[in-house]
């Protein structure tokens, strides 16, 4: 018995040494694994993430335009008579009834007879054209007919006004409100019937916007234009009146005008700048990604990086995997895409360095 006890005592130190060695081995392995993983993580890109969502896009268009003259009309003199006085000059605003110029009637007491029936006929033609347009408001042809009828009535009114003026002292007055753009009448010189006269911008000034073709695709005739001044919205608004075809520089010209009771409330200086915003909302898109997550490949190809978990000898790690997407539309914050993505996918929105498909990454603290 004593011999067996002695043998066991001699074996126990060796067993304990082996156990201690194994323990230190596993501790060293864990330490090395930790250091290796820490070193590996230090070399990986740190990334921030975002998620997909279902939402509409803000397709608003904003910028700065300039005020220009509204539609201009050249009103010619009906009589070849000496002009005794000119009351207006270019840039001057005139109201209906304001004096424009005067014929010299000191030696001339009359002129060619202008029938009032022509004025009445022009008025009836305009009323008929407007009635037809009301029945078919989307007709481009009828809209043009109304415009032509309005011009014909303006000419008829101005012609008749000149005839009346010759009978009442010679002062010809404005038959509509507007801004004088040009005037080739000179006091002391004879007017040329049907050729000389005044060009007048009718109504209120218009806002001219020049925007890229891509942005213009969001805008439609009739859209509201919100006027901005020093970041604040003004009381008056405009409506998109016309949209031009793209020019050689792929720029589109849009004209906005006031209408109804708002027209003419605020005086606008021709040539002055004006900030604006055309508010537009898209329909609902099923898959929208943060704009920071969208990356462009060659041409019109787009993709995102999605974080996937992969098993390695160092444990579970995070890997950036490339997912191709079809870009449908975007605003300043989100992009609507067609892609095999879910609401659970973590999309890389920012990273500390360039990454490629398959690269290992680590999350920023808080992500």
mmCIF file of C-alpha atoms in Angstrom, residues 129-144 146 221:
data_model
loop_
_atom_site.group_PDB
_atom_site.id
_atom_site.type_symbol
_atom_site.label_atom_id
_atom_site.label_comp_id
_atom_site.label_asym_id
_atom_site.label_seq_id
_atom_site.Cartn_x
_atom_site.Cartn_y
_atom_site.Cartn_z
ATOM 1 C CA UNK A 129 -64.120 80.592 -79.117
ATOM 2 C CA UNK A 130 -64.154 80.611 -75.299
ATOM 3 C CA UNK A 131 -67.473 78.750 -75.230
ATOM 4 C CA UNK A 132 -66.099 76.021 -77.494
ATOM 5 C CA UNK A 133 -62.946 75.752 -75.376
ATOM 6 C CA UNK A 134 -65.060 75.341 -72.229
ATOM 7 C CA UNK A 135 -66.691 72.297 -73.822
ATOM 8 C CA UNK A 136 -63.307 70.786 -74.763
ATOM 9 C CA UNK A 137 -60.720 72.305 -72.373
ATOM 10 C CA UNK A 138 -57.890 69.984 -73.490
ATOM 11 C CA UNK A 139 -58.036 71.005 -77.146
ATOM 12 C CA UNK A 140 -54.804 72.661 -78.312
ATOM 13 C CA UNK A 141 -56.506 73.873 -81.492
ATOM 14 C CA UNK A 142 -59.320 75.602 -79.588
ATOM 15 C CA UNK A 143 -56.827 77.167 -77.171
ATOM 16 C CA UNK A 144 -54.984 78.635 -80.145
ATOM 17 C CA UNK A 146 -59.031 81.702 -78.322
ATOM 18 C CA UNK A 221 -48.330 72.638 -67.287
#
